[in-house]
Short mmCIF file of the C-alpha atoms (twelve columns), coordinates in Angstrom:
data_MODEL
# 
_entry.id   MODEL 
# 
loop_
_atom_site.group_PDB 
_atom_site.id 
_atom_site.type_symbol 
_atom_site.label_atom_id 
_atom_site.label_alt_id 
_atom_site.label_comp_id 
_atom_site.label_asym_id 
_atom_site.label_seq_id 
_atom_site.Cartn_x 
_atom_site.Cartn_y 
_atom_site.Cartn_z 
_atom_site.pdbx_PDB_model_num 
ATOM 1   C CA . UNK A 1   159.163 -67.619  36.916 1 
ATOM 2   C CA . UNK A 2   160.188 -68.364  33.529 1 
ATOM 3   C CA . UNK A 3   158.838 -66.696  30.568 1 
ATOM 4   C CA . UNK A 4   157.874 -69.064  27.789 1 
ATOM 5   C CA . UNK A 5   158.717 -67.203  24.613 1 
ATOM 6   C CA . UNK A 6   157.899 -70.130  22.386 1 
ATOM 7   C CA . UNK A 7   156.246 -67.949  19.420 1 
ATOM 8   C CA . UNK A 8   159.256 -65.829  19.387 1 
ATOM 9   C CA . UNK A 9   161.566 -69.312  18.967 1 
ATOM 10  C CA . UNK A 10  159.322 -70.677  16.408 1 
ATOM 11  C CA . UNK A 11  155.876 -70.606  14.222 1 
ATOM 12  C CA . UNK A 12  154.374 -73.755  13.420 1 
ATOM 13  C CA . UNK A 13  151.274 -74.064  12.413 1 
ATOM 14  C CA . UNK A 14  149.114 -76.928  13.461 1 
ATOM 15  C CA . UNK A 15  150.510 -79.592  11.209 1 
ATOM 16  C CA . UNK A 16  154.065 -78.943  11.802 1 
ATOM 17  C CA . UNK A 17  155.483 -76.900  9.481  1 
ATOM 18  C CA . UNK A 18  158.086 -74.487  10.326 1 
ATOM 19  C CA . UNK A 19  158.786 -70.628  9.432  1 
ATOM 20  C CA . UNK A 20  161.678 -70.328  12.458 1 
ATOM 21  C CA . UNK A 21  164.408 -67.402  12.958 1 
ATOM 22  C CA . UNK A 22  164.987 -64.909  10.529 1 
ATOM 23  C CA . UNK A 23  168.385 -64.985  9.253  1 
ATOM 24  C CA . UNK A 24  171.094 -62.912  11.027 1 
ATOM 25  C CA . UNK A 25  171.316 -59.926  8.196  1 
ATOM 26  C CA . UNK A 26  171.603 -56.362  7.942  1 
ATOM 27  C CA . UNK A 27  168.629 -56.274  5.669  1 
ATOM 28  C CA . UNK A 28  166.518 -58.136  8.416  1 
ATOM 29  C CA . UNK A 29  162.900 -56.278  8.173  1 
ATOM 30  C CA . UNK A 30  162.994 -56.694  12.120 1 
ATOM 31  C CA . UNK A 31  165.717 -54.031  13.257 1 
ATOM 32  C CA . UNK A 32  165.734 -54.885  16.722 1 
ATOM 33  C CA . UNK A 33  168.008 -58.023  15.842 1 
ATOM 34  C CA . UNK A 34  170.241 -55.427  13.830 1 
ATOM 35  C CA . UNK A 35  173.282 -54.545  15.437 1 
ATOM 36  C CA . UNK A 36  175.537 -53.718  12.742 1 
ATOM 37  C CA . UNK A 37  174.789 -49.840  12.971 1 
ATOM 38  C CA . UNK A 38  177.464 -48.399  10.818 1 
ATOM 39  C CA . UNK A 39  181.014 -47.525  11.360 1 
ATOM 40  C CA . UNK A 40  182.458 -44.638  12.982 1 
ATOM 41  C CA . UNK A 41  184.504 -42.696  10.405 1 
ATOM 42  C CA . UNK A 42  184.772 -39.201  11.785 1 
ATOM 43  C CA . UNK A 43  184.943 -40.903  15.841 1 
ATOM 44  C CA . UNK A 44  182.036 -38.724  16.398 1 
ATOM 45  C CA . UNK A 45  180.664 -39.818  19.865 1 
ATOM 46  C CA . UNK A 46  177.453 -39.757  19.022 1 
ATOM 47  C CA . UNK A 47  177.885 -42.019  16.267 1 
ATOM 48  C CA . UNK A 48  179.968 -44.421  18.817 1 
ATOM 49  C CA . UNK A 49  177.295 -44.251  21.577 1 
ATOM 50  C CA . UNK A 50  174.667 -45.684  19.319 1 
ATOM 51  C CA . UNK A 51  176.769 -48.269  18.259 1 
ATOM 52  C CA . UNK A 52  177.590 -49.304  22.017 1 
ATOM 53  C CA . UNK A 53  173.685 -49.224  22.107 1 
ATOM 54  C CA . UNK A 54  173.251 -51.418  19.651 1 
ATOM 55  C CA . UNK A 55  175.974 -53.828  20.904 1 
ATOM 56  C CA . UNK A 56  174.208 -53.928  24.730 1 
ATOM 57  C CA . UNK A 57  170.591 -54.355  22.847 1 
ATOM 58  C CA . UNK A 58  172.517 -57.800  21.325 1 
ATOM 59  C CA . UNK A 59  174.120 -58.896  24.666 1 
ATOM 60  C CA . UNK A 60  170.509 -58.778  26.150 1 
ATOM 61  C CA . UNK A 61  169.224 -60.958  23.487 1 
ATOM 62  C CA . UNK A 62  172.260 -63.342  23.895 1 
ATOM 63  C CA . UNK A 63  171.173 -63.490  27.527 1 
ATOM 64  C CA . UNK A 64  167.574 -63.723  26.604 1 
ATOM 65  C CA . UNK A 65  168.180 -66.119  23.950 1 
ATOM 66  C CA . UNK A 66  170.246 -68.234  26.264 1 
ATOM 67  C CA . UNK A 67  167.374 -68.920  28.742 1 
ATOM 68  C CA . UNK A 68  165.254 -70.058  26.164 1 
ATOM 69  C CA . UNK A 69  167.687 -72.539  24.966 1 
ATOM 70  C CA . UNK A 70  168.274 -74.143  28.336 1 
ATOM 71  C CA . UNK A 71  164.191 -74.381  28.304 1 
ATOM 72  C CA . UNK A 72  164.136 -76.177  24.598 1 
ATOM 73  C CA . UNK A 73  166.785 -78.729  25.924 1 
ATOM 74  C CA . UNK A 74  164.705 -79.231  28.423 1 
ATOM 75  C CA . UNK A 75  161.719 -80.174  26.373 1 
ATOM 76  C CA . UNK A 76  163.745 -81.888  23.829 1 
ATOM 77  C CA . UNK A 77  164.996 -84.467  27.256 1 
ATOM 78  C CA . UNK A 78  161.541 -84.985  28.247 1 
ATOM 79  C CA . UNK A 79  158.889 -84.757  25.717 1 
ATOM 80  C CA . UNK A 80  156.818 -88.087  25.252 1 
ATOM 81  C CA . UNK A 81  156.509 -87.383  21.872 1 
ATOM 82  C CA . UNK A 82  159.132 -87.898  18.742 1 
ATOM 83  C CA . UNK A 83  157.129 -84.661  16.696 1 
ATOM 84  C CA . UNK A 84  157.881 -82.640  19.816 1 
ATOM 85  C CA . UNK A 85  161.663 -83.571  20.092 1 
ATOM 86  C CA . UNK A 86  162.213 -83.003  16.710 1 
ATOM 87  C CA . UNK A 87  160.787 -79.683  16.886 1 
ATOM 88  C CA . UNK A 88  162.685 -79.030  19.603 1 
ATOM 89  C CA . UNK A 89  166.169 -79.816  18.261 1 
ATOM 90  C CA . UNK A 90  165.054 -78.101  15.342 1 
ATOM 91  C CA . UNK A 91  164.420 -74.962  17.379 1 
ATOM 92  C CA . UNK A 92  167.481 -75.753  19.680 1 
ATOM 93  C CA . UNK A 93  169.995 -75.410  15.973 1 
ATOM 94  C CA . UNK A 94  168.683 -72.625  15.045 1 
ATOM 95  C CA . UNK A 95  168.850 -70.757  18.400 1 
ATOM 96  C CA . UNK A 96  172.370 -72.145  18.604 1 
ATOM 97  C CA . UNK A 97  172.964 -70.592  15.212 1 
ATOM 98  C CA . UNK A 98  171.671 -67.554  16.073 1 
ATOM 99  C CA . UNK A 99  173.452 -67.179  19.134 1 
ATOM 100 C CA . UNK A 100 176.877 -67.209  17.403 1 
ATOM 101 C CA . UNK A 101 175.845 -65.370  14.743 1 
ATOM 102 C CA . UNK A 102 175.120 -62.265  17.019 1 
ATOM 103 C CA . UNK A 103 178.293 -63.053  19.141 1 
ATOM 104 C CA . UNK A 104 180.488 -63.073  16.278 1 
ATOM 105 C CA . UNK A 105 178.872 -59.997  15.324 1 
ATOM 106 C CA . UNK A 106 179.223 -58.385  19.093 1 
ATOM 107 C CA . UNK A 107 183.067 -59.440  18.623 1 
ATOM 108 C CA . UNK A 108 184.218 -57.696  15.237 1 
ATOM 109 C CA . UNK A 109 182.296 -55.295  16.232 1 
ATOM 110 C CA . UNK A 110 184.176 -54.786  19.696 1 
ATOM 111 C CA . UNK A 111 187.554 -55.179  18.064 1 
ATOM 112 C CA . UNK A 112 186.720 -52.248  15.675 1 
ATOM 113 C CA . UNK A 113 186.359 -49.948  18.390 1 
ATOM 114 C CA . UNK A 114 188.996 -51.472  20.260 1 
ATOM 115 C CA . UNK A 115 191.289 -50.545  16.927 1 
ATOM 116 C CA . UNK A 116 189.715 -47.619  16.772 1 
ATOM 117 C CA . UNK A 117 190.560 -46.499  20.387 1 
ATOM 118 C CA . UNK A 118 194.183 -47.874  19.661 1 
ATOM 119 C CA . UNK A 119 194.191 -45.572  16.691 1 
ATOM 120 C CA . UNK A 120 192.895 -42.169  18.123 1 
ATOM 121 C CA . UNK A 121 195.297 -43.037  21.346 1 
ATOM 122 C CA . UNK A 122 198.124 -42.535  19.370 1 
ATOM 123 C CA . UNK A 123 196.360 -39.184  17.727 1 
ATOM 124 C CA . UNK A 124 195.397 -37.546  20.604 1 
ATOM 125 C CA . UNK A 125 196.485 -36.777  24.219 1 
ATOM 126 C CA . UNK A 126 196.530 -40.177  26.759 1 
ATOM 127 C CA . UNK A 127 194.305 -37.781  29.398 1 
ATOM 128 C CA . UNK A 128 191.702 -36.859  26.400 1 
ATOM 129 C CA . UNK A 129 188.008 -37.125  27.700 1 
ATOM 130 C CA . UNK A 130 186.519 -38.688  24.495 1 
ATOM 131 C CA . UNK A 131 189.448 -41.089  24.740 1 
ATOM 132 C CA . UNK A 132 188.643 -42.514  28.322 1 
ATOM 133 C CA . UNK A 133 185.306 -42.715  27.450 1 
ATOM 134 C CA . UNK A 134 185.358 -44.444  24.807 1 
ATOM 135 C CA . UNK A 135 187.937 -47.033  26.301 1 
ATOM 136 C CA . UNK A 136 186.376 -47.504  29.538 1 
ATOM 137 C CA . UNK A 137 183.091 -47.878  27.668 1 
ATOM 138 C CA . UNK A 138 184.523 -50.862  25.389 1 
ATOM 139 C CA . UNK A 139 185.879 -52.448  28.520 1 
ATOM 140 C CA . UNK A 140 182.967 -53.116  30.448 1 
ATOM 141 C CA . UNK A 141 181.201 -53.897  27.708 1 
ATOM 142 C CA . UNK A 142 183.552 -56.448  26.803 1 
ATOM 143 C CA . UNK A 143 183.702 -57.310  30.680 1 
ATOM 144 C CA . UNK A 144 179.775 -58.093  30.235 1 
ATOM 145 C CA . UNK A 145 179.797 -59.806  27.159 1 
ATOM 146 C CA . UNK A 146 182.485 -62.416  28.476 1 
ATOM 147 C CA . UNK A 147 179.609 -63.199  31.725 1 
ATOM 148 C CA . UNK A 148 177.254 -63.366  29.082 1 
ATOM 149 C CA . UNK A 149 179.081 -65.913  26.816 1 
ATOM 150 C CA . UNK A 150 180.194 -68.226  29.983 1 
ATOM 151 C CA . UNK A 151 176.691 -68.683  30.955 1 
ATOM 152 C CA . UNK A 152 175.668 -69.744  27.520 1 
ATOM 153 C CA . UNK A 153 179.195 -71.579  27.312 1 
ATOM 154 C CA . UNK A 154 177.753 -72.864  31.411 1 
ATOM 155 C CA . UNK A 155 174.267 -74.017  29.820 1 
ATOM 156 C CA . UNK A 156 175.901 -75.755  26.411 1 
ATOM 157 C CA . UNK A 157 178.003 -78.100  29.099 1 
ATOM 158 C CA . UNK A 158 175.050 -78.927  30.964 1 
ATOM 159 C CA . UNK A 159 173.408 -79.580  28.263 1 
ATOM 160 C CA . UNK A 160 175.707 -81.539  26.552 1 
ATOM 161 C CA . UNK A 161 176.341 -83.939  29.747 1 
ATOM 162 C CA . UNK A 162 172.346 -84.162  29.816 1 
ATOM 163 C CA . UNK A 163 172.441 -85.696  26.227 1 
ATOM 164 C CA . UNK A 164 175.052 -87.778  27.426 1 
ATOM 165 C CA . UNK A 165 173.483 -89.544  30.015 1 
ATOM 166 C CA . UNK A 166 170.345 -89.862  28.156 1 
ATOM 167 C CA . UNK A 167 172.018 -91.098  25.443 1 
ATOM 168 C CA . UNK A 168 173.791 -93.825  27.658 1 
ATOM 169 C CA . UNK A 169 170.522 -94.445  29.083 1 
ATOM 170 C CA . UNK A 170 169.163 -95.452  25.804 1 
ATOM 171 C CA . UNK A 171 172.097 -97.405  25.009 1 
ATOM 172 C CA . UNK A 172 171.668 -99.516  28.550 1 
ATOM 173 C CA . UNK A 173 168.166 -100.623 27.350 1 
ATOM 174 C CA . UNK A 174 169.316 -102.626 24.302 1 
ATOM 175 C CA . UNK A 175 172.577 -103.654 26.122 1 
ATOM 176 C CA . UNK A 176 172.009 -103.900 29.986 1 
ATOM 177 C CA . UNK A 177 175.422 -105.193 30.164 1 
ATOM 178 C CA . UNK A 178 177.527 -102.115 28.389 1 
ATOM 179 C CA . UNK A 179 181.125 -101.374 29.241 1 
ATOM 180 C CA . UNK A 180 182.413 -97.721  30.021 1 
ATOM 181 C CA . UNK A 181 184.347 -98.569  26.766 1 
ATOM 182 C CA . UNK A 182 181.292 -98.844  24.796 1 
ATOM 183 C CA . UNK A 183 179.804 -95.766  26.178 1 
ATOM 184 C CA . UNK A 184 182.971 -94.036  25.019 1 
ATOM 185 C CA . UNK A 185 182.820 -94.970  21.782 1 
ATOM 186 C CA . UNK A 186 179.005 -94.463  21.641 1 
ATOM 187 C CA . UNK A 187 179.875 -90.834  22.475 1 
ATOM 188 C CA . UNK A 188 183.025 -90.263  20.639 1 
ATOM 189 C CA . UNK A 189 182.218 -91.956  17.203 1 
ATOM 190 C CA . UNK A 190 179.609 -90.731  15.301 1 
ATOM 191 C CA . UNK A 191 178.006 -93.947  16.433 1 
ATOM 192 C CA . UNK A 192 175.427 -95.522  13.810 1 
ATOM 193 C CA . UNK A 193 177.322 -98.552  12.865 1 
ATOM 194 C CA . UNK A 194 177.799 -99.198  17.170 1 
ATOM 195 C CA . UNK A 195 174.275 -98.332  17.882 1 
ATOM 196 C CA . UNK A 196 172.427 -99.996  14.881 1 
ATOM 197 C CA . UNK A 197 174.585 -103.087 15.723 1 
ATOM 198 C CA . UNK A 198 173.152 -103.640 19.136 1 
ATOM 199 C CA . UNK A 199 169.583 -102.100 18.674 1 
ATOM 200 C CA . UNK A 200 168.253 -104.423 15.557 1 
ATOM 201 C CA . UNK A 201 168.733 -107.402 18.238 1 
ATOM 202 C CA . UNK A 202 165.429 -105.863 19.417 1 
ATOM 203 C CA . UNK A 203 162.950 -108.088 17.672 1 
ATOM 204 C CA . UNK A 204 160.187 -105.700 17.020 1 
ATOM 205 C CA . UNK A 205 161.715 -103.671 14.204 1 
ATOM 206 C CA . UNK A 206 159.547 -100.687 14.565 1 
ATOM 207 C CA . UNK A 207 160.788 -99.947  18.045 1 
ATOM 208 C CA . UNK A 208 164.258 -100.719 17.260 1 
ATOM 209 C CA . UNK A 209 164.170 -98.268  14.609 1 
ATOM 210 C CA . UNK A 210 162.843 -95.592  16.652 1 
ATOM 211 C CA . UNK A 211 164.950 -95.814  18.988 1 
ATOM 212 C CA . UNK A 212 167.564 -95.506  16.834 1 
ATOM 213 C CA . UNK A 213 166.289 -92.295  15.347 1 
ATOM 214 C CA . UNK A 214 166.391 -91.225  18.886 1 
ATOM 215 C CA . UNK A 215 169.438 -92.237  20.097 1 
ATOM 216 C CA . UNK A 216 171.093 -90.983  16.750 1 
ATOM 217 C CA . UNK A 217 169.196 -87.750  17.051 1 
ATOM 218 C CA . UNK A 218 170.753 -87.234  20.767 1 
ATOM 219 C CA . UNK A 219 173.915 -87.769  19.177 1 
ATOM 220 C CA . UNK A 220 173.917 -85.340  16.765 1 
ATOM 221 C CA . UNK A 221 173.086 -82.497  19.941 1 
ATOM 222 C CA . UNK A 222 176.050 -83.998  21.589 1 
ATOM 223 C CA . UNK A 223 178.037 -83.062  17.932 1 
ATOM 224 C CA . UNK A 224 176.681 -79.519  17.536 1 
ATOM 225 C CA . UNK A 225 177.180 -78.919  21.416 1 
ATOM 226 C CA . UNK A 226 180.945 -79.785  21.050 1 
ATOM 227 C CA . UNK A 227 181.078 -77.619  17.577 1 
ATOM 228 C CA . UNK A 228 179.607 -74.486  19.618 1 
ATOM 229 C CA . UNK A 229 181.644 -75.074  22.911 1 
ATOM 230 C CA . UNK A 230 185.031 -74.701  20.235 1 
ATOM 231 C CA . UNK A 231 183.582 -71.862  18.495 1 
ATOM 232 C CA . UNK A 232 183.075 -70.140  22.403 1 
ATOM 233 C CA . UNK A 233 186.594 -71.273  23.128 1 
ATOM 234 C CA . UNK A 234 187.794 -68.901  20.040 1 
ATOM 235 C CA . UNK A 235 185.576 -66.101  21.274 1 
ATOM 236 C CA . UNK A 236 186.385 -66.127  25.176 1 
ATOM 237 C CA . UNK A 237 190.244 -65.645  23.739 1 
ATOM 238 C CA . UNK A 238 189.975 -62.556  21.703 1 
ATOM 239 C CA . UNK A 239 187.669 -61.148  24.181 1 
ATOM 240 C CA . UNK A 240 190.052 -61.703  26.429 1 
ATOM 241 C CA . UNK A 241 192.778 -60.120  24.564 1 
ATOM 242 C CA . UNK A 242 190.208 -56.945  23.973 1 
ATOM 243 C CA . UNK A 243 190.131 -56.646  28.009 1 
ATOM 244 C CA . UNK A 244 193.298 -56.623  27.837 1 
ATOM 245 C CA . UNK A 245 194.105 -54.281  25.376 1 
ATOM 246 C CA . UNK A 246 191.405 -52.155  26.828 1 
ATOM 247 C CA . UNK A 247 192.483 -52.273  30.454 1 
ATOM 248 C CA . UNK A 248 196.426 -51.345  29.270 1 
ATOM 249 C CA . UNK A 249 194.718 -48.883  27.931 1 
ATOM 250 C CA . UNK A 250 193.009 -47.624  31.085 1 
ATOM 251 C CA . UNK A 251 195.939 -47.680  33.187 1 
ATOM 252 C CA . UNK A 252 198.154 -45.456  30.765 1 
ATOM 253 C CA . UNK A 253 195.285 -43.369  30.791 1 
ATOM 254 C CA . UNK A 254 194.462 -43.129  34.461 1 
ATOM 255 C CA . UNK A 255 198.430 -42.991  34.805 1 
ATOM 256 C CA . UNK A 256 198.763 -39.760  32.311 1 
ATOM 257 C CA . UNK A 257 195.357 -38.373  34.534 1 
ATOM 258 C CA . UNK A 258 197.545 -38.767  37.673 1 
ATOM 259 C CA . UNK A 259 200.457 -37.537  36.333 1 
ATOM 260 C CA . UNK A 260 198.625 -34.229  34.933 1 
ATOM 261 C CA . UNK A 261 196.780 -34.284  38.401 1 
ATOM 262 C CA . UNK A 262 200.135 -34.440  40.107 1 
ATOM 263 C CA . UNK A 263 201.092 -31.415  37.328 1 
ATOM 264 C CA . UNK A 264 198.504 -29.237  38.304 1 
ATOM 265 C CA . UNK A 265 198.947 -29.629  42.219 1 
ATOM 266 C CA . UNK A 266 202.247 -28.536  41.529 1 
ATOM 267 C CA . UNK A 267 201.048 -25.772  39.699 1 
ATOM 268 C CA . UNK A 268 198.745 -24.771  41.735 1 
ATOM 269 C CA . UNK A 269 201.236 -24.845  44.648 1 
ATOM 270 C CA . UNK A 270 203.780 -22.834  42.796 1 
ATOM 271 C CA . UNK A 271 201.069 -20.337  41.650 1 
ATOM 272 C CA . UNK A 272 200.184 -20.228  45.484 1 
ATOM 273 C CA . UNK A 273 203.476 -19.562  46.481 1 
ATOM 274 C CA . UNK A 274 203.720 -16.737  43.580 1 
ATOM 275 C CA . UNK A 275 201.070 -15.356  44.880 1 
ATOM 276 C CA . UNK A 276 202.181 -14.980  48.433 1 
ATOM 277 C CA . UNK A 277 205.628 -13.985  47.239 1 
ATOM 278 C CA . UNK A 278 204.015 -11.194  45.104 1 
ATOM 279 C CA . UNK A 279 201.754 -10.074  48.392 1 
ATOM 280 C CA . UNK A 280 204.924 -9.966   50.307 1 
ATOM 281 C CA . UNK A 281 206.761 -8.346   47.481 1 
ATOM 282 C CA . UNK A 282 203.904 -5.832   47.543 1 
ATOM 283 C CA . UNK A 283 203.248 -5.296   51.059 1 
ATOM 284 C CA . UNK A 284 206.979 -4.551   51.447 1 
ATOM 285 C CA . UNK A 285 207.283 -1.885   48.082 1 
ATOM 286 C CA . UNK A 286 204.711 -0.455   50.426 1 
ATOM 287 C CA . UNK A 287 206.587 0.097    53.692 1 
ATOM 288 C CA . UNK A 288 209.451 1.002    51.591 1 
ATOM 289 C CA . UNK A 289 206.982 3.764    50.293 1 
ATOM 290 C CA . UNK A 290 205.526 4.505    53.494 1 
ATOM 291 C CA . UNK A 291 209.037 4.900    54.903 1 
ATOM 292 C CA . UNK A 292 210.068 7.194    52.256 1 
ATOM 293 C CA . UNK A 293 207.689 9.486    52.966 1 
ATOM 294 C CA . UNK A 294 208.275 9.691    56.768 1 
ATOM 295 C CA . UNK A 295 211.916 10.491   55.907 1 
ATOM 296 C CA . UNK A 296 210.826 13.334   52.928 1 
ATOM 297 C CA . UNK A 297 208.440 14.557   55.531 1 
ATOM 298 C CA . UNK A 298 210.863 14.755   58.878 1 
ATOM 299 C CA . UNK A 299 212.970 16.280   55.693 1 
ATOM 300 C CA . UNK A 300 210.731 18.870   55.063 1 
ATOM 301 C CA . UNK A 301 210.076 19.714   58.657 1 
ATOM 302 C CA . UNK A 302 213.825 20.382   59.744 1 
ATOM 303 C CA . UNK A 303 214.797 21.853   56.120 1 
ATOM 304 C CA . UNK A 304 211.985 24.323   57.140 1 
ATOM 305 C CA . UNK A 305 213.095 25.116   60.956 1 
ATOM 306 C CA . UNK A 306 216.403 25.241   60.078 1 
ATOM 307 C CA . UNK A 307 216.991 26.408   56.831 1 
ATOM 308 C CA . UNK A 308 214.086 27.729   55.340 1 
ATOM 309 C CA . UNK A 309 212.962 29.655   58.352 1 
ATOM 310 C CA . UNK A 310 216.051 31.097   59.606 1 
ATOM 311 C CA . UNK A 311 216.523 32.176   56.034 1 
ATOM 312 C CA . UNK A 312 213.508 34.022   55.679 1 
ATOM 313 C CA . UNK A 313 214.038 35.877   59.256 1 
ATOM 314 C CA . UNK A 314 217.015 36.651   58.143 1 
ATOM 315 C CA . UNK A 315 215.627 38.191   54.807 1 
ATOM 316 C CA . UNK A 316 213.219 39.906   56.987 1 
ATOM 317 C CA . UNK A 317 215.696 41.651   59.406 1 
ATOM 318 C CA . UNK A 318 217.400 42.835   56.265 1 
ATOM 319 C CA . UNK A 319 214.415 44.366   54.692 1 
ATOM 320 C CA . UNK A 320 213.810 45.952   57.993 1 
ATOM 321 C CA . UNK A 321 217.144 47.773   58.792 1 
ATOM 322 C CA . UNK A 322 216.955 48.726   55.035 1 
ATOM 323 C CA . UNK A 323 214.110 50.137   55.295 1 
ATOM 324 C CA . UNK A 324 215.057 51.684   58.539 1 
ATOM 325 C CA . UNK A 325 218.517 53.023   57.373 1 
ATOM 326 C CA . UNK A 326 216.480 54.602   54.373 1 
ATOM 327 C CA . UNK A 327 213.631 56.631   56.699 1 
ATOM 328 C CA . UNK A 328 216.724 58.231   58.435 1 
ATOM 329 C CA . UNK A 329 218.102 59.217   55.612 1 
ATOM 330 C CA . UNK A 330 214.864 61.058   54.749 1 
ATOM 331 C CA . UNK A 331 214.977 62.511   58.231 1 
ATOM 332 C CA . UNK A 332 218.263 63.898   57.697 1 
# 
């Protein structure tokens, strides 16, 4: 169910008079409408978060905003009452105002950053964290603000065609008999001279004027719908060319994060391999060592049976028949 926000879109008191939006304005004592939070100098990420805050806080409003505007054209089209209208059109150019004044301010603001990104790319390494998300961060931002803006662009048609056929409507009551060339002028001109032409043939004066008022009033919508739908068509480009600066963006990065992925499998393959290489270097140092000392060993053994041992027998036997030739000398 919609929610009627109708003191936050205007405050009349009971006689009319009007104390509507407050302006658009960095000083504005309300700070929730504020969403030019600073610039980020240093790229410190906190700094840049609270801007992107501050720019998703606006988009809400736009969308917010935008529902209330469809509502006002819809009281505007059927109100009985001329005081009513008028306070609805009223209401309806100011929201309108209001609407592109935060817009334009959600754009410059998402083409700094976008610069900004474009500037610490070229300072920094393409796989950089802060980088990617600050880039990805910018492009679905910008990605929502475009949805947001061709909804409100989606409402301003409808609206516009609305007037239209009211407007012909009017028309066709004074001049049963119109052509569709009429009705293209009466839309296309600014239309007083066509419209007062036709409607002072009414003979009650009073009417005849009011419904000139009226008609001339729908006419004007029709005017500052066409002046917003060009001012949109300005905005959906450079949004556009911010996605796609953003999303070139992206895919060098994610390109670089594959490439450094691809790096370190590599890496870690050859580091692998190393590794296995080194065990098998290692095991092999070891059976070399193991081998060695089977050989010194067997070594040992037959230098001592047959060298060491028959050496020292033969010392022996020596010793003994000296010893033996010296006790029979002795003897003797």
């Amino acid at each position: 169910m919609p929610i009627d926000r109708t003191q936050e879109l205007h405050n009349y008191n009971k006689r009319g008079n009007r104390n509507s939006y407050k302006k658009f304005s960095p000083n504005t004592s309300d700070r929730s409408f504020d969403i030019e939070m600073g610039v980020i100098g240093d790229n410190s990420q906190d700094l840049f978060f609270k801007e992107i805050e501050g720019i998703r806080a606006s988009i809400t409003k736009i969308t917010r905003y935008t529902d209330d505007l469809k509502r006002l054209h819809t009281q505007a089209l059927t109100t009985l009452y001329a005081d009513d209208g008028a306070r609805a059109n009223r209401d309806i150019e100011e929201l309108t105002i209001r609407i592109t004044e935060i817009s334009n301010s959600v754009r410059r603001k998402l083409k700094k950053i976008g610069a900004e990104n474009e500037q610490m790319a070229n300072n920094v390494s393409k796989g950089n964290a802060n980088l990617r998300i600050r880039t990805n961060q910018v492009a679905q931002l910008s990605k929502k603000f475009m949805d947001v803006m061709r909804n409100y662009q989606q409402v301003q048609t409808e609206n516009k065609q609305k007037h239209i056929q009211q407007l012909e409507r009017q028309y066709k009551i004074v001049r049963p008999d119109a052509t569709q060339e009429e009705l293209e002028k009466l839309r296309e001109q600014q239309g007083s001279s066509l419209m007062s032409q036709q409607i002072f043939t009414i003979t009650n004066v009073d009417d005849a004027r009011e419904l000139l008022d009226d008609m001339q009033e729908r006419h004007n919508e029709i005017m500052v719908l066409e002046k917003s739908m060009l001012e949109l068509h300005q905005l959906f480009m450079d949004i556009s060319l911010l996605i796609d600066q953003q999303g070139d963006m992206i895919n060098t990065i994610e390109s670089q994060v594959e490439q450094a992925t691809e790096y370190t499998s590599n890496a870690v393959v050859q580091l692998k391999s190393a590794v296995e290489h080194q065990k098998s270097v290692r095991k092999k140092k070891w059976y070399l060592l193991i081998f060695f000392l089977i050989i010194l060993a067997i070594g040992g053994v037959l230098l001592w049976f047959y060298v060491i041992q028959p050496f020292l027998n033969q010392r022996n036997s020596q010793s003994s028949n000296i010893k033996t030739g010296q006790n029979t000398i002795v003897n003797n």
